[in-house]
Coordinates of C-alpha atoms in Angstrom, one line a residue:
M10 CA -14.8 5.8 -3.8
F11 CA -17.8 7.9 -4.9
I12 CA -16.6 11.0 -2.9
L13 CA -13.5 11.1 -5.0
G14 CA -15.5 11.0 -8.2
E15 CA -17.9 13.6 -7.0
K16 CA -15.1 15.9 -6.0
L17 CA -13.4 15.6 -9.4
V18 CA -16.6 16.4 -11.2
K19 CA -17.4 19.3 -8.9
E20 CA -13.9 20.8 -9.4
N21 CA -14.4 20.4 -13.2
I22 CA -11.4 18.1 -13.5
I23 CA -13.5 15.4 -15.2
T24 CA -17.1 15.3 -16.6
Q25 CA -19.9 13.2 -15.3
P26 CA -19.8 11.0 -18.5
Q27 CA -16.1 10.4 -17.8
L28 CA -16.8 9.4 -14.2
D29 CA -19.5 7.0 -15.4
E30 CA -17.1 5.5 -17.9
A31 CA -14.5 5.0 -15.2
L32 CA -17.0 3.4 -12.8
D33 CA -18.1 1.0 -15.5
R34 CA -14.5 0.1 -16.1
Q35 CA -13.9 -0.4 -12.4
R36 CA -16.9 -2.8 -12.2
R37 CA -15.5 -4.8 -15.1
L38 CA -11.8 -4.8 -14.3
G39 CA -11.6 -3.9 -10.6
G40 CA -8.9 -1.7 -9.2
R41 CA -9.3 1.8 -7.7
L42 CA -11.4 4.5 -9.2
G43 CA -8.4 6.7 -9.5
Q44 CA -6.4 4.0 -11.4
N45 CA -9.3 3.6 -13.9
L46 CA -9.5 7.3 -14.5
V47 CA -5.8 7.4 -15.1
A48 CA -6.0 4.4 -17.4
L49 CA -8.7 6.1 -19.5
G50 CA -6.6 9.2 -19.8
H51 CA -9.1 11.4 -18.0
V52 CA -6.7 12.5 -15.2
T53 CA -3.1 12.2 -14.3
E54 CA -1.6 10.6 -11.2
Q55 CA -0.8 14.0 -9.8
D56 CA -4.5 15.0 -10.1
I57 CA -5.4 12.0 -7.9
K58 CA -2.7 12.6 -5.4
K59 CA -3.9 16.2 -4.9
Q60 CA -7.3 15.0 -4.0
Y61 CA -6.0 12.8 -1.2
Q62 CA -3.7 15.6 0.2
R63 CA -6.3 17.6 2.1
N64 CA -6.0 19.4 5.3
P65 CA -9.3 20.1 7.1
P66 CA -9.7 23.9 7.0
P67 CA -10.4 25.7 10.3
P68 CA -14.0 26.8 10.7
K69 CA -14.6 30.5 10.2
C70 CA -18.0 30.7 11.9
V71 CA -20.3 28.5 14.0
E72 CA -22.0 27.2 10.9
D73 CA -18.8 25.8 9.6
T74 CA -18.4 23.5 12.6
G75 CA -21.6 21.7 12.0
L76 CA -22.4 22.2 15.7
D77 CA -25.1 24.2 17.4
L78 CA -24.0 27.4 19.2
S79 CA -25.8 26.1 22.3
F80 CA -23.8 22.9 22.2
I81 CA -20.5 24.9 21.9
T82 CA -21.6 27.2 24.7
D83 CA -22.4 24.3 27.0
L84 CA -19.0 22.7 26.2
V85 CA -17.2 25.9 27.0
L86 CA -19.0 26.2 30.4
K87 CA -17.9 22.6 31.3
H88 CA -14.3 23.5 30.5
I89 CA -14.1 26.8 32.4
V90 CA -15.7 25.6 35.6
F91 CA -12.5 23.8 36.4
M92 CA -10.2 26.6 35.4
G93 CA -10.9 29.3 38.0
E94 CA -9.9 32.6 36.4
F95 CA -9.2 32.2 32.7
R96 CA -8.7 34.1 29.4
M97 CA -10.2 33.5 26.1
G98 CA -7.0 32.0 24.7
D99 CA -7.1 29.3 27.5
V100 CA -10.5 28.2 26.2
V101 CA -9.4 28.2 22.6
E102 CA -6.5 25.9 23.5
R103 CA -8.8 23.4 25.2
I104 CA -11.8 23.4 23.0
K105 CA -9.8 23.6 19.7
L106 CA -12.1 26.2 18.1
P107 CA -11.1 29.7 16.7
M108 CA -11.3 32.7 19.0
T109 CA -14.2 34.2 17.0
I110 CA -16.4 31.2 17.8
V111 CA -15.3 31.0 21.4
N112 CA -16.0 34.7 21.8
R113 CA -19.6 34.2 20.7
A114 CA -20.1 31.5 23.3
L115 CA -18.6 33.6 26.0
E116 CA -20.9 36.5 25.1
I117 CA -23.9 34.2 25.7
L118 CA -22.4 33.1 29.0
K119 CA -21.9 36.7 30.1
R120 CA -25.4 37.6 29.1
E121 CA -26.8 34.8 31.1
K122 CA -24.7 35.7 34.1
F123 CA -22.7 32.4 34.1
V124 CA -19.4 34.2 33.7
E125 CA -18.1 37.7 34.6
I126 CA -15.2 39.8 33.6
K127 CA -12.6 39.9 36.4
G128 CA -10.2 42.3 34.8
A129 CA -8.5 43.4 31.6
T130 CA -5.2 44.9 30.3
S131 CA -6.8 46.6 27.4
Y132 CA -10.1 47.0 25.6
A133 CA -9.5 43.9 23.5
S134 CA -11.7 41.0 24.6
A135 CA -8.7 38.6 24.1
T136 CA -7.0 40.3 27.2
Y137 CA -10.1 39.9 29.5
T138 CA -9.8 37.8 32.5
F139 CA -13.0 35.9 33.2
K140 CA -14.4 34.1 36.2
V141 CA -17.3 31.6 36.5
T142 CA -20.2 32.8 38.7
E143 CA -22.0 30.8 41.3
S144 CA -25.0 30.3 38.9
G145 CA -22.5 29.3 36.2
Q146 CA -21.1 26.6 38.5
K147 CA -24.6 25.3 39.2
R148 CA -25.4 25.2 35.5
S149 CA -22.2 23.4 34.8
L150 CA -23.1 20.7 37.3
E151 CA -26.4 20.2 35.6
L152 CA -24.6 19.8 32.2
M153 CA -22.2 17.3 33.8
D154 CA -25.1 15.2 34.9
L155 CA -26.2 15.0 31.3
C156 CA -22.7 14.3 29.8
R157 CA -19.3 14.7 31.4
Y158 CA -17.4 15.1 28.1
A159 CA -15.1 18.1 28.5
G160 CA -12.6 17.7 25.7
P161 CA -12.0 19.3 22.3
A162 CA -15.1 20.1 20.3
P163 CA -16.2 17.1 18.2
V164 CA -16.6 17.0 14.4
T165 CA -19.8 15.9 12.7
L166 CA -20.3 12.4 11.4
D167 CA -20.5 13.7 7.8
E168 CA -17.1 15.4 8.2
Y169 CA -15.6 12.3 9.6
Q170 CA -17.0 10.1 6.8
T171 CA -15.6 12.4 4.2
M172 CA -12.2 12.6 5.7
V173 CA -11.9 8.8 6.1
E174 CA -12.8 8.5 2.4
L175 CA -10.2 11.0 1.3
Q176 CA -7.5 9.3 3.5
T177 CA -8.4 5.7 2.5
V178 CA -5.9 3.1 3.2
K179 CA -6.3 2.0 -0.4
C180 CA -4.5 5.1 -1.5
V181 CA -1.3 3.9 0.2
T182 CA 1.3 3.2 -2.4
I183 CA 4.3 1.1 -1.5
S184 CA 7.4 0.0 -3.4
D185 CA 9.4 -3.2 -3.0
E186 CA 12.1 -1.1 -1.5
T187 CA 9.7 0.3 1.1
L188 CA 8.5 -3.1 2.0
R189 CA 11.9 -4.6 2.4
D190 CA 13.0 -1.7 4.5
A191 CA 10.2 -2.3 7.0
F192 CA 11.2 -6.0 7.1
S193 CA 14.9 -5.4 7.3
H194 CA 15.2 -6.6 10.9
L195 CA 13.6 -10.0 10.0
V196 CA 14.9 -13.0 8.0
C197 CA 12.3 -13.5 5.3
R198 CA 12.0 -15.6 2.2
E199 CA 11.7 -13.9 -1.2
D200 CA 8.3 -15.4 -1.7
L201 CA 6.9 -13.4 1.3
F202 CA 7.7 -10.1 -0.4
R203 CA 6.1 -11.1 -3.6
R204 CA 2.9 -12.1 -1.8
L205 CA 2.7 -9.4 0.9
G206 CA 3.3 -6.4 -1.4
P207 CA 0.2 -6.8 -3.5
A208 CA -1.9 -7.8 -0.4
I209 CA -1.0 -4.5 1.4
T210 CA -1.5 -2.4 -1.7
S211 CA -5.0 -3.9 -2.2
G212 CA -6.2 -3.0 1.3
K213 CA -7.9 -6.4 1.4
T214 CA -8.0 -8.9 4.3
V215 CA -4.8 -10.9 4.9
F216 CA -4.7 -14.2 6.7
I217 CA -1.2 -15.2 8.1
Y218 CA -0.9 -18.7 9.4
G219 CA 1.6 -21.4 10.3
P220 CA 3.2 -23.2 13.2
P221 CA 3.8 -21.2 16.5
G222 CA 7.0 -19.3 17.1
N223 CA 7.9 -18.5 13.6
G224 CA 7.3 -14.8 13.2
K225 CA 3.6 -14.3 12.3
T226 CA 3.2 -11.6 15.0
A227 CA 6.5 -10.0 14.0
I228 CA 5.5 -10.0 10.3
A229 CA 2.1 -8.5 11.1
E230 CA 3.8 -5.8 13.2
A231 CA 6.3 -5.1 10.4
V232 CA 3.4 -4.6 8.0
G233 CA 2.2 -1.9 10.3
R234 CA 5.5 0.0 9.7
V235 CA 5.1 -0.1 5.9
P236 CA 2.9 3.0 5.5
T237 CA 4.9 6.1 6.3
D238 CA 2.3 8.8 5.6
F239 CA 0.0 10.6 8.0
V240 CA -3.8 10.9 8.4
Y241 CA -6.1 13.1 10.4
V242 CA -8.1 11.6 13.4
P243 CA -10.7 13.6 15.2
Y244 CA -10.6 14.0 19.0
A245 CA -14.3 13.1 19.0
I246 CA -17.4 12.7 16.8
D247 CA -20.9 14.1 17.4
V248 CA -23.7 11.7 16.4
G249 CA -27.2 12.8 17.1
G250 CA -26.1 14.9 20.1
Q251 CA -24.0 12.0 21.5
I252 CA -20.2 12.2 21.8
I253 CA -17.9 9.4 20.7
S254 CA -14.3 9.8 21.8
V255 CA -12.0 8.6 18.9
F256 CA -8.4 9.9 19.4
D257 CA -6.5 7.4 21.5
P258 CA -2.8 8.1 22.5
V259 CA -2.2 4.3 22.7
N260 CA -3.1 3.7 19.1
H261 CA -2.6 7.1 17.5
I262 CA 0.9 8.5 17.4
P263 CA 0.8 12.3 16.7
V264 CA 3.4 13.7 14.4
P265 CA 6.1 16.0 15.8
P266 CA 4.9 19.7 16.2
A267 CA 7.5 20.8 13.6
M268 CA 5.7 18.8 11.0
L269 CA 2.3 20.3 11.6
T270 CA 0.6 22.4 9.0
E271 CA -0.7 25.8 10.0
N272 CA -4.3 26.9 9.3
V273 CA -5.9 23.5 10.0
D274 CA -9.0 22.7 12.0
Q275 CA -7.6 21.9 15.4
R276 CA -10.3 19.4 16.2
W277 CA -8.3 17.0 14.1
V278 CA -5.0 15.4 15.1
L279 CA -2.4 14.5 12.5
V280 CA -1.1 11.0 13.3
R281 CA 0.8 8.2 11.7
R282 CA -1.5 5.7 10.0
P283 CA -3.0 3.8 13.0
V284 CA -2.0 0.3 13.8
V285 CA -4.4 -1.4 16.3
M286 CA -3.3 -4.8 17.5
V287 CA -5.4 -7.1 19.7
G288 CA -4.9 -10.7 20.7
G289 CA -6.6 -13.2 23.0
E290 CA -8.1 -10.5 25.1
L291 CA -10.6 -9.5 22.3
T292 CA -14.2 -9.5 23.3
M293 CA -17.3 -8.7 21.2
R294 CA -17.8 -5.6 23.3
M295 CA -14.5 -4.1 22.0
L296 CA -16.0 -4.2 18.5
D297 CA -18.9 -1.9 19.4
L298 CA -19.2 1.5 21.0
D299 CA -18.5 1.5 24.7
F300 CA -21.0 3.7 26.6
N301 CA -19.8 4.8 30.0
R302 CA -22.9 5.2 32.2
I303 CA -21.0 7.5 34.6
S304 CA -19.3 9.9 32.1
K305 CA -22.3 9.5 29.7
Y306 CA -20.3 9.5 26.4
Y307 CA -18.8 6.8 24.2
E308 CA -15.4 5.3 23.6
A309 CA -14.9 4.4 20.0
S310 CA -14.7 0.7 19.0
L311 CA -11.3 -0.8 18.0
Q312 CA -12.1 -0.8 14.3
L313 CA -13.2 2.8 14.5
K314 CA -9.8 3.7 16.0
A315 CA -8.1 1.7 13.2
N316 CA -9.8 3.5 10.3
N317 CA -7.4 4.6 7.6
G318 CA -4.8 2.2 9.1
I319 CA -4.2 -1.4 10.0
F320 CA -6.1 -3.8 12.3
I321 CA -4.1 -6.8 13.5
L322 CA -6.0 -9.6 15.2
D323 CA -3.2 -11.8 16.6
D324 CA -3.7 -15.3 18.0
F325 CA -6.9 -15.6 16.0
G326 CA -9.0 -18.5 17.3
R327 CA -7.7 -18.2 20.9
Q328 CA -10.2 -15.5 21.9
Q329 CA -13.0 -16.3 24.4
I330 CA -15.4 -15.8 21.5
E331 CA -15.7 -18.1 18.6
P332 CA -13.9 -17.1 15.4
R333 CA -17.2 -17.6 13.5
D334 CA -18.8 -14.9 15.8
I335 CA -16.1 -12.4 15.0
L336 CA -16.4 -12.9 11.3
N337 CA -20.2 -12.9 11.4
R338 CA -19.8 -9.5 13.1
W339 CA -17.5 -8.3 10.3
I340 CA -19.0 -10.1 7.3
V341 CA -20.7 -6.9 6.0
P342 CA -17.8 -4.5 6.9
L343 CA -15.2 -6.7 5.2
D344 CA -17.4 -6.9 2.0
R345 CA -18.8 -3.4 1.8
H346 CA -16.3 -1.4 3.9
I347 CA -19.2 0.0 6.0
D348 CA -19.8 -0.8 9.6
F349 CA -23.0 -0.1 11.6
M350 CA -23.0 1.2 15.1
T351 CA -25.8 1.5 17.6
L352 CA -26.2 4.2 20.3
H353 CA -27.8 3.3 23.7
T354 CA -30.7 5.4 22.5
G355 CA -31.4 2.8 19.8
M356 CA -30.2 5.1 17.0
K357 CA -28.2 3.2 14.3
F358 CA -25.7 4.8 12.0
A359 CA -23.1 3.8 9.4
V360 CA -19.4 4.5 9.7
P361 CA -16.6 3.8 7.3
F362 CA -14.7 0.5 7.7
D363 CA -11.4 1.5 5.9
M364 CA -8.5 -0.6 7.1
L365 CA -6.2 -3.4 6.2
V366 CA -7.3 -6.3 8.4
I367 CA -4.6 -8.9 9.3
F368 CA -5.6 -12.2 11.0
A369 CA -2.6 -14.1 12.4
T370 CA -3.0 -17.7 13.8
N371 CA -1.1 -20.8 14.5
L372 CA -4.2 -22.9 14.2
E373 CA -5.2 -24.8 11.0
P374 CA -7.3 -22.3 8.9
T375 CA -9.8 -25.0 7.8
E376 CA -10.5 -25.8 11.5
L377 CA -11.3 -22.1 12.2
L378 CA -13.3 -21.1 9.2
D379 CA -15.5 -22.7 6.6
E380 CA -15.1 -22.2 2.8
A381 CA -17.5 -19.2 2.7
F382 CA -15.4 -17.2 5.2
L383 CA -12.1 -18.3 3.7
R384 CA -13.3 -17.0 0.3
R385 CA -13.9 -13.6 1.8
I386 CA -10.3 -13.4 3.0
R387 CA -8.5 -12.7 -0.2
Y388 CA -4.9 -13.3 0.8
K389 CA -3.7 -16.3 2.7
V390 CA 0.1 -16.3 3.6
E391 CA 1.7 -19.3 5.2
I392 CA 4.7 -18.7 7.4
D393 CA 6.6 -22.0 7.8
R394 CA 9.5 -23.0 10.0
P395 CA 12.9 -21.6 8.8
T396 CA 15.3 -23.7 6.8
E397 CA 18.7 -24.6 8.3
P398 CA 20.5 -21.7 6.5
E399 CA 17.7 -19.3 7.6
Y400 CA 17.8 -20.5 11.2
Q401 CA 21.6 -20.0 11.3
K402 CA 21.2 -16.5 9.9
I403 CA 18.6 -15.7 12.6
F404 CA 20.8 -17.1 15.3
K405 CA 23.8 -15.0 14.2
G406 CA 21.6 -11.9 14.0
V407 CA 20.4 -12.5 17.6
C408 CA 23.9 -13.0 18.8
S409 CA 25.1 -9.8 17.1
A410 CA 22.2 -7.8 18.5
S411 CA 22.8 -9.2 22.0
D412 CA 26.6 -8.7 22.0
V413 CA 27.1 -12.4 22.4
P414 CA 30.0 -13.7 20.2
F415 CA 28.8 -16.4 17.9
S416 CA 30.5 -19.8 18.2
Q417 CA 30.1 -22.2 15.3
E418 CA 31.1 -25.1 17.6
A419 CA 28.4 -24.3 20.1
Y420 CA 25.8 -23.8 17.3
D421 CA 26.7 -27.2 15.7
Y422 CA 26.3 -28.8 19.2
L423 CA 22.8 -27.2 19.4
M424 CA 21.7 -28.5 16.0
S425 CA 23.3 -32.0 16.1
Y426 CA 22.8 -32.9 19.7
C427 CA 20.4 -30.7 21.7
Y428 CA 17.5 -30.7 19.3
K429 CA 17.6 -34.4 18.9
Q430 CA 18.0 -34.9 22.6
Y431 CA 14.8 -33.0 23.4
G432 CA 12.9 -34.1 20.3
A433 CA 12.3 -30.4 19.3
I434 CA 12.0 -28.8 15.9
P435 CA 13.9 -25.5 15.3
N436 CA 11.6 -22.5 15.3
A437 CA 12.4 -18.9 14.4
C438 CA 11.8 -17.8 18.0
H439 CA 14.3 -20.3 19.5
P440 CA 17.5 -18.2 18.9
R441 CA 16.1 -15.2 20.8
D442 CA 14.8 -17.3 23.7
L443 CA 17.9 -19.4 24.1
I444 CA 20.3 -16.4 23.9
E445 CA 18.2 -14.7 26.5
Q446 CA 18.6 -17.6 28.8
I447 CA 22.4 -17.4 28.4
I448 CA 22.4 -13.7 29.1
V449 CA 20.3 -14.0 32.3
E450 CA 22.5 -16.9 33.6
S451 CA 25.7 -14.9 32.9
R452 CA 24.3 -11.8 34.6
Y453 CA 23.4 -13.9 37.7
N454 CA 27.0 -15.3 37.8
N455 CA 28.5 -11.8 37.1
Q456 CA 30.2 -13.2 34.0
P457 CA 30.3 -12.1 30.4
A458 CA 27.7 -13.9 28.2
R459 CA 29.4 -16.6 26.1
L460 CA 28.1 -19.1 23.6
T461 CA 29.6 -22.5 24.6
K462 CA 28.4 -26.1 24.7
E463 CA 27.8 -25.7 28.4
S464 CA 25.7 -22.6 28.1
I465 CA 23.7 -24.1 25.2
E466 CA 23.0 -27.2 27.3
M467 CA 21.9 -25.1 30.2
A468 CA 19.6 -22.9 28.1
C469 CA 18.1 -26.0 26.4
S470 CA 17.5 -27.8 29.7
N471 CA 15.6 -24.7 30.9
Y472 CA 13.7 -24.1 27.7
F473 CA 12.7 -27.5 26.2
V474 CA 10.7 -30.3 27.7
R475 CA 12.3 -33.7 27.1
M476 CA 10.0 -35.9 24.9
E477 CA 9.0 -39.3 26.3
T478 CA 10.6 -42.2 24.4

């Protein structure tokens, strides 16, 4: 959290000795730097909140972008070659840079005979209609051979690192009410709220384990709904002249246009805190930059897309790669909150690793990990099978949500006869799966779905496998 301290000192909110005192207290007692500054009386909670509420200002000149004018000019040319006739505003919309900067790029392209003015409605350059010349098309093809990226202008790595630090997931504050609201659709024990709340607030790694079919995935997904604030994600990052595409519509949900703030750098997208979820399909390649040899630019790794948010690794231990290999890959990021990436050129660079990591598994933790790895995972939360009252509450909830009238007689038949007949143990997922069987059967017979002994028997015979005696 050194960026926070440096900003507070630079803005004369605290002095350097006060920062040193807070850092010393943080080393001794733990917690966030902001919390230690507040505890020492050097700042107020409001002072800290203001530091984390920052909108990236729009660049006023080329130098503010951190990019070379030649890079911007080449990017503009790659955009306009597909546009036919265009106006400056069309380029501004695509490249996400102010008109003053785009105008400088177009002036260079005109001077080099790559574009020409087709017409105008006034003397203002904003009204000019441009067209790419034949030499401009040839130059664009040459640029495409080097890199086919033709999206919004990227931000620099330094800008990205600063923004991630300011938006850190550790600044998320939740209340018991917020947590319970996110879990309102689930039947949970009180102990779960007492354990999950501090775990989420800490931003540390959480390990959720227990028998299959009892809500570990649902709980992990519910944790993803706890943060309700927004963060900025760049369309792309420029690292040593290489482009890394970051914004992903699958994992990044933009806020409604009505909620957007004016006068913001358009190279950033305001989104809900990311929730990236991956299961058995995870490979080591997904944890590193993916260089496309045809397009010649990179797709960000999963954890890079999850920065400032939540990374959920479901079905941990069932991937094609060993759990030890995954944790060996992440042992430094989990400890130091910094990840290291490598470009195909051999250049290595550091990126922030700022996310709440949740591992969910139905395998025995001690079979997956040794003591050294388990020690690094600070919070372990066991999700056991539901008690009989909890199971009945889940069953009634599923019936209500599915418009299937609950029948106590049919329910008692399930519990007293069917489970014993098939040698099964009630799991939290069974009510949903059994009711779904009844609904599908009733739909096939063109009858209303009803909970009866017969329908329960049918659903169980389809769902369970009879145990050998």
